[in-house]
Amino acid sequence: MEHVDVIIVGAGLSGIGGACHLKVECPKKSFVILEGRETMGGTWDLFRYPGVRSDSDMYTLGYRFRPWRDNKAMADGPAILSYIRETAAEYDVEKTIRYDHRVRRASWSSDHARWTVEVETGPEKALVQLTCNFLYLCTGYYNYESSYTPDWPGVARFRGTLVHPQKWPEDLDYTGKRVVVIGSGATAITLVPAMAERAAHVTMLQRSPSYVVSRPAEDKIANWLRRVLPDRAAYVLARWKNVLSGTFFYNLARKRPELFKWMVARGVRHELGEKYDSKDFTPPYNPWDQRLCLVPDADLFREIREGRVSITTDHIETFTEDGLLLKSGKRLDADIIVTATGLVLKLFSGMQLVVDSAPVDLPKTLVYKGMMFSDVPNFAFAIGYTNASWTLKCDLTAGYVCRLLNYMDQHGYAVCTPRVNDADIEEEPVIDFNSGYVLRALDTLPRQGSKTPWRLHQNYLKDLSMMRYGRVDDGTMEFKAASVARAAGAVASG
Ligand SMILES: Cc1cc2nc3c(=O)[nH]c(=O)nc-3n(C[C@H](O)[C@H](O)[C@H](O)COP(=O)(O)OP(=O)(O)OC[C@H]3O[C@@H](n4cnc5c(N)ncnc54)[C@H](O)[C@@H]3O)c2cc1C
């Protein structure tokens, strides 16, 4: 059976980033990336709807180690995909990717101090096994196969075209068509102005509004820094500028919600003038109880002002032959209805984790430093922030995995396992968001603890000090030499 030091699962933004870290920081480690799809890029390859883009700035969504060189800070999907591909080529990690390798199960054996990973590949879904010392999951957070669509009455009656953004038909022509986009999250807010460029009219139908804030698509300060400084220096400064301003505004929103709400409402009123209707922009929750929606260069507001887009805040009574009948009695006629109703959160794409023949029950585990689970040895996962760019956290995680591996090598350890050895730790939900996709999955998720290192900081500065400069041997991580691990395994099985 083929054996490598590290298996990375997933060749998206995080998997490619993780591989580059390994290449540079652990040059002697052998590794492969197992990717279930035929191509790299993950999210940025899967989503093909009009206008698909980031809603974070690329100075923080980009890798710490590779400058973002495009003028646009809020970047289009294809530009992000190119960035991932170019990074993989530049760091020479492309050749380590095994495409069409879908991991179904990974089981840890203490006897052998290694993982056995079961993979489906090829048209026959042949089962292949590989082993590794350390398993690093970079599988994203949602179900690739299906998206969330509520069970609306009458859907089958609708004679027009029904589309979900996760499975966008390549040949969908919406020129001159009446479009209704159901949803109010980042996807709806992106799609609506993009489709309005060609459609006859686009209506965004939302059950409840989101906080919507306009940001310049281009970051003038970052672009100026790039003109006057070498690439890397400009990138570091732009990244820090955005980390600090993002942290400031997040804290302001959480500590002074009324002030923040007022600022957001003032911005929207200013953009929309007489077209402003407070009920379409006043969510029933506080800022950052759900993710904030950012629009580049006020594109959504411009389309509303110019009459190509309208927003309706209402509930669906039923689909009809011609569109939708709403609870208020209003009808929305449509040729195309887009259900931007969200993702299905599914950690590790449902792959099964087993430790010494016992399946890992995620809700019974605690998350360690936002990257490992209690009692699961030689294992890490890349999950980003909910309140800042994904990569800020995943870069720290990948760096920490390398520190951990190097530390183990230096001390002759083969096994590392986070253990809850503090009786005062209390369990809490892992995410404090109240977005539908989080609430729907909360009982399948692991938990966090009330104290460091079991607490999820959702704060780059705190994580930076813990993960880049904090001790690896922190009193919570248990280390074992290979011989000790094997002896313990022999006792347990004997
Ligand atoms: C439309 C959209 C826009 C977004 N915009 C932003 C943004 O602006 N800012 C931000 O911070 N975040 C954003 N996100 C979150 C986004 O998913 C992350 O930023 C980031 O791209 C995730 O990268 P990833 O590599 O961790 O996961 P993914 O991109 O999901 O990649 C995971 C990869 O793992 C593979 N995989 C999964 N399971 C298996 C398995 N069992 N075996 C083998 N391979 C497997 C998948 O095929 C995929 O290639 C957005 C998400 C979406 C859906």
XYZ file of C-alpha atoms and ligand atoms in Angstrom:
547
model
C 0.000 0.000 0.000
C 1.316 3.456 -0.891
C 2.445 5.478 2.121
C 3.204 9.213 2.404
C 3.956 11.487 5.334
C 0.941 13.734 4.797
C -2.303 13.378 2.868
C -4.142 16.591 2.074
C -7.753 16.096 1.039
C -9.073 18.787 -1.325
C -7.375 20.942 -3.954
C -9.295 24.161 -3.329
C -7.923 27.434 -2.013
C -6.970 25.815 1.324
C -5.594 22.527 -0.007
C -3.284 24.269 -2.475
C -2.235 26.733 0.238
C -1.560 23.851 2.651
C 0.567 22.066 0.052
C 2.666 25.196 -0.579
C 3.285 25.576 3.163
C 4.414 21.953 3.382
C 6.671 22.332 0.380
C 8.466 25.318 1.889
C 8.318 24.657 5.619
C 8.644 20.838 5.659
C 10.668 20.218 2.485
C 11.493 16.636 3.434
C 7.906 15.506 3.937
C 6.271 13.480 1.198
C 2.650 14.333 0.519
C -0.206 13.956 -1.952
C -3.403 15.933 -2.464
C -6.478 13.795 -3.039
C -9.136 15.700 -4.953
C -12.565 14.245 -5.687
C -13.251 16.428 -8.727
C -11.416 16.512 -12.071
C -9.961 19.934 -11.450
C -8.522 22.195 -8.761
C -9.985 25.387 -7.312
C -12.953 23.984 -5.344
C -15.496 26.743 -4.763
C -13.935 28.986 -7.377
C -14.292 26.349 -10.061
C -17.708 24.997 -9.009
C -19.627 28.264 -8.929
C -20.211 29.649 -12.419
C -23.164 31.986 -11.992
C -23.031 35.463 -13.554
C -20.867 37.882 -11.633
C -19.449 35.271 -9.214
C -16.860 37.081 -7.082
C -15.364 37.332 -3.633
C -16.940 39.555 -1.056
C -13.690 39.728 0.880
C -10.712 41.713 -0.322
C -8.075 39.552 -1.977
C -5.295 40.958 0.203
C -6.740 38.860 3.015
C -8.421 36.125 0.945
C -5.141 35.641 -0.945
C -2.293 33.615 0.531
C 0.040 35.331 2.941
C 2.995 34.020 0.946
C 1.888 35.053 -2.551
C 0.896 38.645 -3.386
C -2.390 39.423 -5.080
C -1.404 41.500 -8.099
C -4.726 42.345 -9.702
C -6.165 45.864 -9.467
C -9.507 44.613 -8.222
C -9.525 43.863 -4.492
C -12.964 42.240 -4.607
C -12.147 39.826 -7.383
C -14.139 37.892 -9.969
C -14.351 34.116 -9.574
C -12.230 33.354 -12.675
C -9.439 35.653 -11.419
C -9.399 33.816 -8.068
C -9.328 30.469 -9.876
C -6.332 31.642 -11.947
C -4.596 32.811 -8.777
C -5.025 29.353 -7.201
C -3.785 27.612 -10.364
C -0.814 29.947 -10.755
C 0.140 29.433 -7.113
C 0.012 25.645 -7.557
C 2.246 25.953 -10.627
C 4.685 28.387 -9.040
C 5.150 26.203 -5.943
C 5.236 23.078 -8.052
C 2.506 21.265 -6.144
C 0.299 20.492 -9.176
C 1.985 17.172 -9.719
C 1.068 16.025 -6.209
C -2.668 16.248 -6.948
C -4.547 13.014 -7.667
C -7.767 14.048 -9.357
C -10.912 11.940 -9.285
C -9.853 10.602 -5.891
C -12.797 10.953 -3.521
C -11.978 10.073 0.071
C -14.801 8.149 1.721
C -13.263 7.010 4.967
C -10.137 7.527 7.022
C -9.278 5.297 9.943
C -6.536 5.809 12.480
C -4.678 2.912 14.015
C -2.752 3.535 17.221
C -0.973 0.221 16.686
C 0.599 1.500 13.521
C 0.491 5.235 14.326
C -0.969 5.973 10.922
C -4.119 6.707 8.960
C -5.540 4.441 6.280
C -7.464 6.476 3.768
C -10.069 4.824 1.537
C -10.571 6.476 -1.800
C -13.019 5.975 -4.676
C -11.623 6.562 -8.124
C -12.446 6.027 -11.802
C -15.769 5.344 -13.519
C -16.179 2.090 -11.613
C -15.523 3.874 -8.319
C -12.740 1.436 -7.587
C -11.568 1.482 -3.993
C -7.933 2.414 -3.388
C -6.175 2.660 -0.046
C -3.282 4.872 0.975
C -1.678 5.378 4.339
C -0.173 8.466 5.923
C 1.219 9.699 9.206
C -0.775 12.923 9.225
C -4.141 13.708 7.650
C -5.018 17.275 6.696
C -8.574 17.885 5.485
C -9.107 20.902 3.243
C -12.532 19.845 2.052
C -14.463 23.078 2.526
C -17.695 23.295 4.493
C -20.630 22.579 2.218
C -22.189 19.821 0.177
C -20.943 19.950 -3.418
C -23.636 17.623 -4.742
C -26.750 19.440 -3.601
C -27.761 22.853 -2.403
C -30.496 23.981 -0.053
C -33.909 24.435 -1.661
C -36.949 24.837 0.579
C -39.993 22.709 -0.184
C -42.196 25.365 -1.792
C -45.721 24.457 -2.872
C -46.499 24.366 -6.580
C -42.911 24.281 -7.895
C -43.839 21.654 -10.511
C -46.445 23.997 -11.984
C -43.928 26.682 -12.923
C -43.516 26.722 -16.726
C -40.381 28.854 -16.771
C -36.799 27.897 -15.913
C -35.770 27.135 -12.352
C -32.058 27.463 -11.593
C -29.843 27.044 -8.542
C -26.569 29.032 -8.506
C -24.557 25.947 -7.506
C -25.565 24.234 -10.757
C -25.660 27.091 -13.204
C -26.570 25.951 -16.762
C -23.787 27.111 -19.063
C -26.217 27.937 -21.884
C -28.812 29.843 -19.847
C -29.779 32.902 -21.890
C -31.504 35.477 -19.740
C -31.325 38.351 -22.232
C -34.597 40.278 -22.095
C -36.089 37.840 -19.575
C -37.976 38.599 -16.371
C -35.930 37.130 -13.553
C -36.759 36.560 -9.898
C -33.865 35.732 -7.581
C -35.025 34.217 -4.285
C -32.618 34.994 -1.457
C -30.846 37.837 0.306
C -27.383 36.440 1.015
C -24.056 37.041 -0.703
C -25.004 34.973 -3.757
C -28.279 36.789 -4.398
C -26.624 40.165 -3.875
C -23.946 39.225 -6.425
C -26.262 37.678 -8.998
C -28.922 40.359 -9.073
C -26.870 43.286 -10.444
C -24.922 40.959 -12.755
C -28.096 39.547 -14.346
C -29.677 43.005 -14.531
C -27.126 43.949 -17.209
C -28.988 41.783 -19.745
C -32.332 40.788 -18.240
C -35.530 42.778 -18.805
C -35.889 43.141 -15.060
C -34.596 41.373 -11.951
C -36.571 41.133 -8.730
C -34.792 40.065 -5.582
C -37.351 38.311 -3.422
C -36.258 38.056 0.194
C -37.980 36.680 3.262
C -35.860 38.944 5.436
C -33.242 41.545 4.535
C -29.462 41.483 5.054
C -27.117 44.274 6.041
C -25.710 45.554 2.750
C -22.616 47.734 2.607
C -20.870 49.169 -0.451
C -17.095 48.945 -0.790
C -14.877 50.102 -3.650
C -13.993 47.144 -5.915
C -10.495 48.588 -6.182
C -8.521 49.397 -3.053
C -6.896 52.749 -3.883
C -4.409 52.620 -1.018
C -3.332 49.065 -1.881
C -2.920 49.989 -5.565
C -0.900 53.051 -4.636
C 1.304 50.947 -2.348
C 1.928 48.599 -5.287
C 3.057 51.500 -7.443
C 5.557 52.833 -4.911
C 6.795 49.677 -3.154
C 8.079 46.265 -4.175
C 5.291 43.706 -4.604
C 5.772 41.851 -1.352
C 6.116 44.904 0.861
C 2.999 46.458 -0.691
C 1.081 43.221 -0.177
C 2.086 42.906 3.480
C 1.003 46.474 4.189
C -2.280 46.145 2.289
C -3.000 42.874 4.078
C -2.373 44.384 7.486
C -4.388 47.485 6.657
C -7.360 45.285 5.768
C -6.915 42.909 8.714
C -6.945 45.858 11.104
C -9.813 47.742 9.478
C -11.871 44.522 9.209
C -11.254 43.751 12.900
C -12.130 47.327 13.872
C -15.452 47.332 12.005
C -16.372 43.838 13.229
C -15.747 44.880 16.844
C -17.663 48.104 16.344
C -20.626 46.127 14.954
C -20.620 43.737 17.917
C -20.015 46.333 20.639
C -22.092 49.221 19.274
C -24.767 47.493 17.145
C -27.133 50.481 17.160
C -24.416 52.825 15.877
C -23.377 50.287 13.238
C -26.993 49.761 12.103
C -27.403 53.507 11.789
C -24.203 53.794 9.725
C -25.270 50.989 7.372
C -28.791 52.412 6.954
C -27.382 55.873 6.283
C -25.116 54.458 3.563
C -28.010 52.680 1.821
C -30.311 55.722 2.109
C -27.597 57.876 0.620
C -27.230 55.497 -2.344
C -30.925 54.919 -3.030
C -32.435 58.311 -2.259
C -36.203 58.200 -2.796
C -36.031 54.510 -3.767
C -34.967 53.634 -0.211
C -37.458 51.500 1.677
C -36.283 50.707 5.199
C -38.163 47.386 5.360
C -35.954 45.988 2.564
C -32.720 46.840 4.383
C -33.484 46.404 8.098
C -32.708 42.845 9.224
C -34.380 41.468 12.361
C -30.960 40.563 13.843
C -27.824 42.444 14.851
C -24.928 43.040 12.439
C -22.684 39.968 12.181
C -25.273 37.597 13.692
C -25.126 36.638 10.020
C -22.492 37.500 7.436
C -22.596 41.076 6.171
C -23.182 41.495 2.415
C -20.669 43.647 0.585
C -21.378 45.112 -2.838
C -18.529 46.447 -4.980
C -18.883 50.049 -6.125
C -22.529 50.096 -4.990
C -23.509 48.036 -8.067
C -26.735 46.727 -6.519
C -27.828 50.200 -5.482
C -27.086 51.613 -8.925
C -29.288 48.989 -10.583
C -32.119 49.693 -8.133
C -31.826 53.440 -8.739
C -31.948 52.935 -12.472
C -35.034 50.730 -12.232
C -33.539 47.492 -13.583
C -33.713 45.821 -10.158
C -36.348 45.849 -7.456
C -36.473 44.250 -4.043
C -39.559 42.577 -2.611
C -39.620 41.555 1.056
C -42.358 38.961 1.362
C -43.014 35.219 1.711
C -43.860 32.730 -1.008
C -47.410 31.389 -0.858
C -46.983 29.183 -3.920
C -45.291 28.871 -7.287
C -47.720 29.393 -10.165
C -47.503 28.616 -13.900
C -46.162 32.147 -14.490
C -44.074 32.817 -11.432
C -44.872 33.326 -7.780
C -47.848 34.221 -5.637
C -46.720 35.873 -2.406
C -48.348 35.804 1.038
C -49.309 39.479 0.651
C -51.331 38.555 -2.464
C -48.770 40.164 -4.788
C -47.767 38.215 -7.909
C -44.293 38.130 -9.417
C -44.261 36.978 -13.038
C -41.009 35.386 -14.141
C -39.401 33.582 -17.065
C -36.522 32.471 -14.840
C -36.494 31.886 -11.084
C -33.120 31.552 -9.377
C -33.133 29.903 -5.967
C -30.206 31.579 -4.201
C -31.415 30.034 -0.967
C -28.111 28.777 0.302
C -25.732 25.941 0.782
C -26.029 22.737 2.730
C -23.323 22.813 5.364
C -21.538 19.476 5.412
C -18.170 19.232 7.111
C -15.596 17.076 5.314
C -18.194 16.279 2.650
C -19.545 13.541 4.880
C -16.399 11.392 4.875
C -16.205 9.015 7.806
C -13.473 9.394 10.423
C -12.608 6.419 12.589
C -10.120 6.235 15.475
C -9.093 2.742 16.584
C -12.261 1.215 15.105
C -14.597 3.737 16.793
C -16.312 6.246 14.478
C -15.588 9.850 15.476
C -18.832 11.462 16.582
C -18.176 15.115 15.719
C -20.721 16.683 18.113
C -18.913 14.876 20.952
C -15.550 16.423 20.083
C -14.129 19.818 20.986
C -12.271 21.905 18.457
C -8.621 22.567 19.356
C -7.151 25.867 18.085
C -9.833 25.854 15.382
C -7.965 23.111 13.494
C -8.007 19.744 15.324
C -10.427 17.632 17.352
C -10.086 16.341 20.883
C -8.864 12.726 20.947
C -8.266 12.548 17.182
C -4.533 11.988 16.585
C -2.370 13.381 13.783
C -5.224 15.156 12.134
C -6.059 18.752 11.191
C -8.646 20.557 9.116
C -8.753 23.920 7.341
C -11.840 25.954 8.131
C -11.717 29.718 7.784
C -13.256 32.584 9.718
C -16.927 33.423 9.587
C -16.273 37.128 10.202
C -13.174 37.665 8.044
C -11.451 36.133 5.046
C -11.239 32.346 4.974
C -7.562 32.278 4.104
C -6.452 34.365 7.083
C -7.250 31.383 9.286
C -6.331 28.619 6.822
C -2.857 30.131 6.316
C -2.339 30.083 10.089
C -3.599 26.504 10.279
C -1.302 25.319 7.485
C 1.646 27.067 9.132
C 0.782 25.438 12.453
C 0.550 21.983 10.874
C 4.103 22.497 9.609
C 5.308 23.720 13.016
C 3.708 20.681 14.632
C 5.275 18.243 12.164
C 8.709 19.826 12.557
C 8.401 19.856 16.344
C 7.497 16.154 16.346
C 10.467 15.331 14.132
C 12.843 17.289 16.342
C 11.632 15.428 19.473
C 11.183 11.985 17.960
C 7.416 11.987 18.378
C 5.101 10.045 16.080
C 1.726 10.903 17.528
C 0.090 14.136 18.682
C -3.405 14.209 20.169
C -5.231 17.160 21.716
C -6.681 16.034 25.059
C -9.223 17.891 27.180
C -7.334 17.852 30.482
C -8.953 20.853 32.134
C -12.118 20.079 34.095
C -13.247 23.715 33.923
C -13.807 23.677 30.179
C -17.465 24.170 29.341
C -18.912 23.243 25.959
C -20.494 25.784 23.639
C -21.797 25.749 20.048
C -18.970 26.051 17.568
C -20.485 28.964 15.608
C -22.521 31.826 17.023
C -24.112 32.676 13.643
C -27.871 32.387 13.248
C -27.816 31.968 9.449
C -30.201 29.279 8.193
C -27.423 27.047 6.842
C -25.649 27.069 10.220
C -28.783 26.435 12.296
C -29.842 23.580 10.003
C -26.522 21.781 10.631
C -25.672 22.791 14.207
C -26.318 19.361 15.731
C -23.886 17.714 13.272
C -21.008 20.049 14.155
C -18.277 19.702 16.766
C -18.356 21.968 19.836
C -15.961 24.580 21.149
C -14.779 25.047 24.708
C -15.040 28.051 26.993
C -11.267 28.612 27.192
C -8.151 28.676 25.007
C -7.046 26.446 23.237
C -10.557 25.069 22.863
C -12.128 28.425 22.159
C -12.616 29.663 18.599
C -11.399 33.221 18.638
C -12.679 34.253 15.221
C -9.956 36.851 15.570
C -6.833 36.897 13.431
C -4.680 38.802 15.904
C -5.371 36.397 18.773
C -4.919 33.376 16.515
C -1.727 34.796 15.071
C -0.115 35.048 18.484
C -1.358 31.567 19.480
C -0.566 29.753 16.254
C 2.543 31.388 14.911
C 4.272 32.291 18.147
C 2.576 30.213 20.869
C 4.021 26.961 22.230
C 3.337 23.775 20.308
C 3.870 21.799 23.508
C 1.129 23.738 25.280
C 0.133 21.244 27.949
C -2.995 20.255 26.041
C -1.394 18.460 23.119
C -0.259 14.986 24.112
C 2.813 13.676 22.288
C 3.989 10.094 22.006
C 7.050 8.520 20.483
C 6.346 5.843 17.905
C 7.460 3.018 20.187
C 5.267 4.278 23.072
C 2.270 4.581 20.731
C 2.797 1.040 19.465
C 3.177 -0.382 22.980
C -0.022 1.370 24.117
C -1.834 -0.001 21.069
C -0.602 -3.509 21.839
C -1.872 -3.260 25.441
C -5.238 -1.904 24.290
C -5.756 -4.634 21.705
C -4.284 -7.379 23.846
C -19.927 31.541 -3.897
C -18.993 31.631 -2.734
C -18.299 32.808 -2.503
C -17.427 32.888 -1.416
N -16.771 34.076 -1.196
C -15.947 34.160 -0.135
C -15.250 35.377 0.143
O -15.377 36.358 -0.543
N -14.444 35.405 1.221
C -14.272 34.333 2.039
O -13.519 34.421 2.993
N -14.903 33.183 1.782
C -15.730 33.065 0.743
N -16.388 31.885 0.503
C -16.077 30.720 1.317
C -15.137 29.860 0.436
O -15.660 28.626 0.289
C -13.724 29.942 0.924
O -13.259 31.246 0.846
C -12.715 29.079 0.169
O -12.769 29.190 -1.222
C -12.851 27.667 0.581
O -11.728 26.989 0.102
P -11.430 25.519 0.561
O -10.297 25.065 -0.253
O -11.302 25.472 2.038
O -12.771 24.722 0.218
P -13.416 24.459 -1.209
O -13.244 25.596 -2.111
O -14.818 24.021 -0.925
O -12.577 23.247 -1.786
C -12.669 21.979 -1.211
C -12.122 20.961 -2.195
O -12.099 19.696 -1.543
C -12.620 18.721 -2.406
N -13.186 17.644 -1.585
C -14.174 17.755 -0.667
N -14.409 16.579 -0.084
C -13.554 15.687 -0.649
C -13.326 14.300 -0.453
N -14.005 13.584 0.448
N -12.371 13.688 -1.208
C -11.658 14.396 -2.108
N -11.845 15.709 -2.333
C -12.776 16.359 -1.602
C -13.654 19.445 -3.235
O -13.918 18.769 -4.432
C -12.981 20.804 -3.431
O -12.180 20.836 -4.567
C -17.256 31.785 -0.560
C -17.981 30.611 -0.793
C -18.847 30.532 -1.859
C -19.621 29.262 -2.064
